[in-house]
């Protein structure tokens, strides 16, 4: 399959669309850093990072890695705030407003306000360029480079994906590898390579389950520190561990329900349709 002018135009439109979408989401976050807005900005940023990664593989220009780093820096800034917002959300749903978690709720609220100010200051200070990177004519061998980049991403996701109830040591790395592969396949669609829709749905469900388990484990790891600081009592810590443990088991069932690992691995091995 050879690249055509239509392929180059489609790729350029996708890159421009993802760039403008991320800039709009960041502008909304500068006005108000609500949990939903932060989530939408991070989703748009992951899509854009996938487009930039493919563009860097195809054109190999000096400006593209720098643009990619700008996007990753903003995703990291928003990621810390998103973690705090999730902790507050879990605490509200798990504690039910009980008085023995009041100090922890105040401490997390204070930290979130501090984080919001810092993130808003960074977003105001370092704004993305208005114009997206220019994607010119597709060079010879463009499709070969696209497939090579997709292959590297798929192999990493396969290596980290859990094949049994024994989870990988770094759930975050496994989830990020899977989400990156999904972002790259979405960015590759203009180049006439598409992941089958049913395979995409299976992988998105597995990525969601991995994300929940990772977030629950982070919350559980922080409980001892909060207890040492006196922000929650021992009985409150036990109650939170029990309730969150049940949620974690539900997420594990979603990840490892009958034939789920086999279906996910088959989806990762699915050939892209061109």
mmCIF file of C-alpha atoms in Angstrom:
data_model
loop_
_atom_site.group_PDB
_atom_site.id
_atom_site.type_symbol
_atom_site.label_atom_id
_atom_site.label_comp_id
_atom_site.label_asym_id
_atom_site.label_seq_id
_atom_site.Cartn_x
_atom_site.Cartn_y
_atom_site.Cartn_z
ATOM 1 C CA UNK A 1 0.000 0.000 0.000
ATOM 2 C CA UNK A 2 1.400 3.395 -0.996
ATOM 3 C CA UNK A 3 0.757 6.778 0.600
ATOM 4 C CA UNK A 4 -1.250 9.258 -1.425
ATOM 5 C CA UNK A 5 -2.030 12.959 -1.191
ATOM 6 C CA UNK A 6 -5.397 12.091 0.351
ATOM 7 C CA UNK A 7 -3.660 10.103 3.102
ATOM 8 C CA UNK A 8 -1.385 13.064 3.914
ATOM 9 C CA UNK A 9 -4.359 15.453 4.044
ATOM 10 C CA UNK A 10 -6.326 13.086 6.310
ATOM 11 C CA UNK A 11 -3.354 12.683 8.646
ATOM 12 C CA UNK A 12 -2.840 16.448 8.773
ATOM 13 C CA UNK A 13 -6.536 17.008 9.574
ATOM 14 C CA UNK A 14 -6.429 14.474 12.401
ATOM 15 C CA UNK A 15 -3.303 16.038 13.902
ATOM 16 C CA UNK A 16 -4.823 19.540 13.678
ATOM 17 C CA UNK A 17 -8.141 18.370 15.149
ATOM 18 C CA UNK A 18 -6.450 16.664 18.114
ATOM 19 C CA UNK A 19 -4.216 19.707 18.717
ATOM 20 C CA UNK A 20 -7.146 22.143 18.726
ATOM 21 C CA UNK A 21 -9.225 19.834 20.908
ATOM 22 C CA UNK A 22 -6.478 19.644 23.554
ATOM 23 C CA UNK A 23 -5.992 23.425 23.487
ATOM 24 C CA UNK A 24 -9.742 23.929 24.026
ATOM 25 C CA UNK A 25 -9.763 21.490 26.936
ATOM 26 C CA UNK A 26 -6.787 23.249 28.526
ATOM 27 C CA UNK A 27 -8.528 26.624 28.114
ATOM 28 C CA UNK A 28 -11.562 25.230 29.932
ATOM 29 C CA UNK A 29 -9.301 23.941 32.710
ATOM 30 C CA UNK A 30 -7.735 27.392 33.117
ATOM 31 C CA UNK A 31 -11.215 28.748 33.850
ATOM 32 C CA UNK A 32 -12.246 25.933 36.198
ATOM 33 C CA UNK A 33 -10.325 22.814 37.177
ATOM 34 C CA UNK A 34 -13.295 20.552 37.850
ATOM 35 C CA UNK A 35 -12.874 16.780 37.938
ATOM 36 C CA UNK A 36 -14.754 16.203 34.672
ATOM 37 C CA UNK A 37 -12.807 18.932 32.863
ATOM 38 C CA UNK A 38 -9.495 17.490 34.034
ATOM 39 C CA UNK A 39 -10.562 14.027 32.849
ATOM 40 C CA UNK A 40 -11.595 15.358 29.419
ATOM 41 C CA UNK A 41 -8.329 17.286 29.033
ATOM 42 C CA UNK A 42 -6.288 14.186 29.879
ATOM 43 C CA UNK A 43 -8.254 12.076 27.380
ATOM 44 C CA UNK A 44 -7.732 14.683 24.647
ATOM 45 C CA UNK A 45 -4.044 14.900 25.571
ATOM 46 C CA UNK A 46 -3.563 11.148 25.221
ATOM 47 C CA UNK A 47 -5.167 11.212 21.772
ATOM 48 C CA UNK A 48 -2.909 14.092 20.726
ATOM 49 C CA UNK A 49 0.197 12.380 22.095
ATOM 50 C CA UNK A 50 -0.635 9.334 19.979
ATOM 51 C CA UNK A 51 -0.970 11.512 16.862
ATOM 52 C CA UNK A 52 2.332 13.252 17.602
ATOM 53 C CA UNK A 53 4.100 9.925 18.220
ATOM 54 C CA UNK A 54 3.044 8.644 14.797
ATOM 55 C CA UNK A 55 3.925 11.970 13.161
ATOM 56 C CA UNK A 56 7.397 11.834 14.746
ATOM 57 C CA UNK A 57 7.843 8.267 13.435
ATOM 58 C CA UNK A 58 6.759 9.263 9.917
ATOM 59 C CA UNK A 59 8.455 12.649 9.441
ATOM 60 C CA UNK A 60 11.265 12.516 12.027
ATOM 61 C CA UNK A 61 11.360 16.284 12.399
ATOM 62 C CA UNK A 62 13.123 18.059 15.237
ATOM 63 C CA UNK A 63 10.047 20.019 16.345
ATOM 64 C CA UNK A 64 7.789 16.988 16.824
ATOM 65 C CA UNK A 65 9.539 15.438 19.875
ATOM 66 C CA UNK A 66 9.521 18.894 21.528
ATOM 67 C CA UNK A 67 5.789 19.277 20.875
ATOM 68 C CA UNK A 68 5.245 15.767 22.211
ATOM 69 C CA UNK A 69 7.139 16.639 25.405
ATOM 70 C CA UNK A 70 4.968 19.743 25.891
ATOM 71 C CA UNK A 71 1.856 17.565 25.794
ATOM 72 C CA UNK A 72 3.333 14.980 28.178
ATOM 73 C CA UNK A 73 4.337 17.727 30.644
ATOM 74 C CA UNK A 74 0.776 19.017 30.748
ATOM 75 C CA UNK A 75 -0.599 15.523 31.177
ATOM 76 C CA UNK A 76 1.724 15.041 34.154
ATOM 77 C CA UNK A 77 0.570 18.331 35.722
ATOM 78 C CA UNK A 78 -3.072 17.350 35.360
ATOM 79 C CA UNK A 79 -2.365 13.805 36.556
ATOM 80 C CA UNK A 80 -1.371 14.860 40.080
ATOM 81 C CA UNK A 81 -4.540 16.923 40.437
ATOM 82 C CA UNK A 82 -6.657 14.091 39.059
ATOM 83 C CA UNK A 83 -5.237 11.706 41.708
ATOM 84 C CA UNK A 84 -6.210 14.086 44.509
ATOM 85 C CA UNK A 85 -9.693 14.569 43.097
ATOM 86 C CA UNK A 86 -10.163 10.801 42.918
ATOM 87 C CA UNK A 87 -9.026 10.393 46.534
ATOM 88 C CA UNK A 88 -11.612 12.936 47.654
ATOM 89 C CA UNK A 89 -14.281 11.224 45.574
ATOM 90 C CA UNK A 90 -13.467 7.803 47.070
ATOM 91 C CA UNK A 91 -13.427 9.236 50.579
ATOM 92 C CA UNK A 92 -16.858 10.845 50.137
ATOM 93 C CA UNK A 93 -18.409 7.650 48.791
ATOM 94 C CA UNK A 94 -16.727 5.322 51.294
ATOM 95 C CA UNK A 95 -16.897 7.299 54.538
ATOM 96 C CA UNK A 96 -20.493 8.498 54.183
ATOM 97 C CA UNK A 97 -19.687 11.808 55.889
ATOM 98 C CA UNK A 98 -18.695 10.222 59.219
ATOM 99 C CA UNK A 99 -16.927 12.451 61.750
ATOM 100 C CA UNK A 100 -13.873 10.164 62.167
ATOM 101 C CA UNK A 101 -12.740 11.070 58.619
ATOM 102 C CA UNK A 102 -13.297 14.813 58.993
ATOM 103 C CA UNK A 103 -9.612 15.695 59.419
ATOM 104 C CA UNK A 104 -8.653 13.684 56.346
ATOM 105 C CA UNK A 105 -11.382 15.359 54.281
ATOM 106 C CA UNK A 106 -10.087 18.781 55.330
ATOM 107 C CA UNK A 107 -6.466 17.855 54.596
ATOM 108 C CA UNK A 108 -7.285 16.521 51.123
ATOM 109 C CA UNK A 109 -9.460 19.553 50.346
ATOM 110 C CA UNK A 110 -6.616 21.872 51.354
ATOM 111 C CA UNK A 111 -4.100 19.934 49.237
ATOM 112 C CA UNK A 112 -6.420 19.963 46.245
ATOM 113 C CA UNK A 113 -6.852 23.744 46.484
ATOM 114 C CA UNK A 114 -3.072 24.161 46.602
ATOM 115 C CA UNK A 115 -2.645 21.833 43.626
ATOM 116 C CA UNK A 116 -5.313 23.690 41.648
ATOM 117 C CA UNK A 117 -3.481 26.989 42.111
ATOM 118 C CA UNK A 118 -0.188 25.457 41.039
ATOM 119 C CA UNK A 119 -1.650 23.721 37.974
ATOM 120 C CA UNK A 120 -3.579 26.831 36.893
ATOM 121 C CA UNK A 121 -0.399 28.897 37.255
ATOM 122 C CA UNK A 122 1.535 26.418 35.084
ATOM 123 C CA UNK A 123 -1.227 26.316 32.452
ATOM 124 C CA UNK A 124 -1.243 30.122 32.285
ATOM 125 C CA UNK A 125 2.544 30.362 32.135
ATOM 126 C CA UNK A 126 3.169 27.675 29.504
ATOM 127 C CA UNK A 127 0.483 27.693 26.849
ATOM 128 C CA UNK A 128 0.477 25.467 23.794
ATOM 129 C CA UNK A 129 1.176 27.127 20.481
ATOM 130 C CA UNK A 130 -1.957 28.165 18.653
ATOM 131 C CA UNK A 131 -0.854 26.462 15.438
ATOM 132 C CA UNK A 132 -0.494 22.662 15.308
ATOM 133 C CA UNK A 133 2.653 21.059 13.856
ATOM 134 C CA UNK A 134 2.639 21.051 10.094
ATOM 135 C CA UNK A 135 2.272 17.654 8.480
ATOM 136 C CA UNK A 136 3.537 17.820 4.945
ATOM 137 C CA UNK A 137 3.683 15.256 2.199
ATOM 138 C CA UNK A 138 3.960 11.672 3.420
ATOM 139 C CA UNK A 139 7.477 10.388 2.646
ATOM 140 C CA UNK A 140 8.255 7.082 1.018
ATOM 141 C CA UNK A 141 7.902 4.248 3.486
ATOM 142 C CA UNK A 142 5.422 6.184 5.666
ATOM 143 C CA UNK A 143 3.080 3.218 6.091
ATOM 144 C CA UNK A 144 5.990 0.961 6.962
ATOM 145 C CA UNK A 145 7.034 3.360 9.725
ATOM 146 C CA UNK A 146 3.456 3.561 11.009
ATOM 147 C CA UNK A 147 3.204 -0.221 11.213
ATOM 148 C CA UNK A 148 6.594 -0.427 12.944
ATOM 149 C CA UNK A 149 5.519 2.103 15.600
ATOM 150 C CA UNK A 150 2.219 0.276 16.124
ATOM 151 C CA UNK A 151 4.069 -3.024 16.374
ATOM 152 C CA UNK A 152 6.412 -1.721 19.076
ATOM 153 C CA UNK A 153 3.458 -0.370 21.056
ATOM 154 C CA UNK A 154 1.489 -3.616 20.715
ATOM 155 C CA UNK A 155 4.447 -5.750 21.815
ATOM 156 C CA UNK A 156 4.904 -3.630 24.941
ATOM 157 C CA UNK A 157 1.195 -3.848 25.780
ATOM 158 C CA UNK A 158 1.274 -7.635 25.264
ATOM 159 C CA UNK A 159 4.342 -7.994 27.488
ATOM 160 C CA UNK A 160 2.711 -6.114 30.366
ATOM 161 C CA UNK A 161 -0.849 -7.383 30.021
ATOM 162 C CA UNK A 162 -1.934 -9.747 32.864
ATOM 163 C CA UNK A 163 -2.613 -13.277 31.645
ATOM 164 C CA UNK A 164 -3.886 -14.638 34.954
ATOM 165 C CA UNK A 165 -5.037 -13.357 38.343
ATOM 166 C CA UNK A 166 -1.406 -12.670 39.105
ATOM 167 C CA UNK A 167 -1.271 -8.978 38.291
ATOM 168 C CA UNK A 168 1.855 -7.290 36.884
ATOM 169 C CA UNK A 169 4.045 -5.455 39.369
ATOM 170 C CA UNK A 170 3.400 -2.080 37.765
ATOM 171 C CA UNK A 171 -0.303 -1.781 36.986
ATOM 172 C CA UNK A 172 0.196 1.823 35.945
ATOM 173 C CA UNK A 173 2.723 0.828 33.259
ATOM 174 C CA UNK A 174 0.390 -1.927 31.981
ATOM 175 C CA UNK A 175 -2.548 0.467 31.738
ATOM 176 C CA UNK A 176 -0.506 3.239 30.094
ATOM 177 C CA UNK A 177 0.935 0.790 27.533
ATOM 178 C CA UNK A 178 -2.577 -0.380 26.644
ATOM 179 C CA UNK A 179 -3.970 3.162 26.428
ATOM 180 C CA UNK A 180 -1.033 4.258 24.308
ATOM 181 C CA UNK A 181 -1.668 1.432 21.856
ATOM 182 C CA UNK A 182 -5.332 2.466 21.623
ATOM 183 C CA UNK A 183 -4.326 6.101 21.054
ATOM 184 C CA UNK A 184 -1.837 5.129 18.341
ATOM 185 C CA UNK A 185 -4.375 2.961 16.512
ATOM 186 C CA UNK A 186 -6.869 5.845 16.588
ATOM 187 C CA UNK A 187 -4.221 8.190 15.184
ATOM 188 C CA UNK A 188 -3.331 5.645 12.482
ATOM 189 C CA UNK A 189 -6.901 5.497 11.135
ATOM 190 C CA UNK A 190 -6.223 8.256 8.531
ATOM 191 C CA UNK A 191 -3.398 6.084 7.204
ATOM 192 C CA UNK A 192 -6.000 3.397 6.503
ATOM 193 C CA UNK A 193 -4.991 1.147 9.416
ATOM 194 C CA UNK A 194 -7.909 0.507 11.787
ATOM 195 C CA UNK A 195 -8.274 -1.665 14.860
ATOM 196 C CA UNK A 196 -11.525 -3.676 14.573
ATOM 197 C CA UNK A 197 -14.309 -2.055 16.606
ATOM 198 C CA UNK A 198 -14.990 -5.162 18.727
ATOM 199 C CA UNK A 199 -11.274 -5.469 19.589
ATOM 200 C CA UNK A 200 -11.179 -1.801 20.587
ATOM 201 C CA UNK A 201 -14.188 -2.241 22.906
ATOM 202 C CA UNK A 202 -12.569 -5.232 24.617
ATOM 203 C CA UNK A 203 -9.274 -3.404 25.151
ATOM 204 C CA UNK A 204 -10.968 -0.221 26.415
ATOM 205 C CA UNK A 205 -12.887 -2.269 29.005
ATOM 206 C CA UNK A 206 -9.659 -3.939 30.164
ATOM 207 C CA UNK A 207 -7.867 -0.577 30.369
ATOM 208 C CA UNK A 208 -10.726 0.792 32.492
ATOM 209 C CA UNK A 209 -10.530 -2.180 34.892
ATOM 210 C CA UNK A 210 -6.734 -1.862 35.189
ATOM 211 C CA UNK A 211 -7.143 1.846 35.935
ATOM 212 C CA UNK A 212 -9.647 1.205 38.728
ATOM 213 C CA UNK A 213 -7.447 -1.421 40.372
ATOM 214 C CA UNK A 214 -4.422 0.900 40.177
ATOM 215 C CA UNK A 215 -6.367 3.802 41.716
ATOM 216 C CA UNK A 216 -7.752 1.616 44.522
ATOM 217 C CA UNK A 217 -4.266 0.299 45.314
ATOM 218 C CA UNK A 218 -2.893 3.845 45.486
ATOM 219 C CA UNK A 219 -5.598 4.833 47.959
ATOM 220 C CA UNK A 220 -4.936 1.730 50.090
ATOM 221 C CA UNK A 221 -1.180 2.441 50.130
ATOM 222 C CA UNK A 222 -1.787 5.933 51.489
ATOM 223 C CA UNK A 223 -4.045 4.867 54.360
ATOM 224 C CA UNK A 224 -1.179 3.962 56.777
ATOM 225 C CA UNK A 225 0.410 7.396 56.310
ATOM 226 C CA UNK A 226 -2.907 9.127 56.993
ATOM 227 C CA UNK A 227 -3.342 7.018 60.126
ATOM 228 C CA UNK A 228 0.154 7.934 61.375
ATOM 229 C CA UNK A 229 -0.632 11.615 60.890
ATOM 230 C CA UNK A 230 -3.815 11.222 62.926
ATOM 231 C CA UNK A 231 -6.085 12.250 60.073
ATOM 232 C CA UNK A 232 -8.180 9.093 60.507
ATOM 233 C CA UNK A 233 -8.616 6.645 63.359
ATOM 234 C CA UNK A 234 -7.890 2.921 63.281
ATOM 235 C CA UNK A 235 -11.583 1.996 63.033
ATOM 236 C CA UNK A 236 -12.073 4.379 60.086
ATOM 237 C CA UNK A 237 -9.003 2.930 58.370
ATOM 238 C CA UNK A 238 -10.336 -0.611 58.782
ATOM 239 C CA UNK A 239 -13.725 0.402 57.421
ATOM 240 C CA UNK A 240 -12.181 2.123 54.377
ATOM 241 C CA UNK A 241 -9.957 -0.882 53.661
ATOM 242 C CA UNK A 242 -12.921 -3.249 53.800
ATOM 243 C CA UNK A 243 -15.136 -1.192 51.498
ATOM 244 C CA UNK A 244 -12.372 -0.419 49.040
ATOM 245 C CA UNK A 245 -11.285 -4.052 49.059
ATOM 246 C CA UNK A 246 -14.769 -5.040 47.887
ATOM 247 C CA UNK A 247 -14.588 -2.546 45.036
ATOM 248 C CA UNK A 248 -11.177 -3.872 44.076
ATOM 249 C CA UNK A 249 -12.546 -7.415 43.923
ATOM 250 C CA UNK A 250 -15.330 -6.235 41.621
ATOM 251 C CA UNK A 251 -12.771 -4.615 39.312
ATOM 252 C CA UNK A 252 -10.716 -7.832 39.345
ATOM 253 C CA UNK A 253 -13.804 -9.809 38.337
ATOM 254 C CA UNK A 254 -14.333 -7.388 35.461
ATOM 255 C CA UNK A 255 -10.721 -7.824 34.376
ATOM 256 C CA UNK A 256 -10.677 -11.614 34.740
ATOM 257 C CA UNK A 257 -14.263 -12.582 34.042
ATOM 258 C CA UNK A 258 -14.708 -15.708 31.965
ATOM 259 C CA UNK A 259 -12.515 -15.618 28.862
ATOM 260 C CA UNK A 260 -11.684 -11.923 29.409
ATOM 261 C CA UNK A 261 -7.853 -12.299 29.387
ATOM 262 C CA UNK A 262 -7.988 -14.532 26.318
ATOM 263 C CA UNK A 263 -10.315 -12.125 24.512
ATOM 264 C CA UNK A 264 -8.107 -9.156 25.391
ATOM 265 C CA UNK A 265 -4.963 -10.915 24.212
ATOM 266 C CA UNK A 266 -6.735 -11.903 21.009
ATOM 267 C CA UNK A 267 -7.777 -8.276 20.558
ATOM 268 C CA UNK A 268 -4.185 -7.130 21.074
ATOM 269 C CA UNK A 269 -3.108 -9.654 18.475
ATOM 270 C CA UNK A 270 -5.809 -8.577 16.019
ATOM 271 C CA UNK A 271 -4.477 -7.404 12.699
ATOM 272 C CA UNK A 272 -5.148 -3.798 11.846
ATOM 273 C CA UNK A 273 -7.509 -3.485 8.928
ATOM 274 C CA UNK A 274 -6.093 -1.545 6.050
#
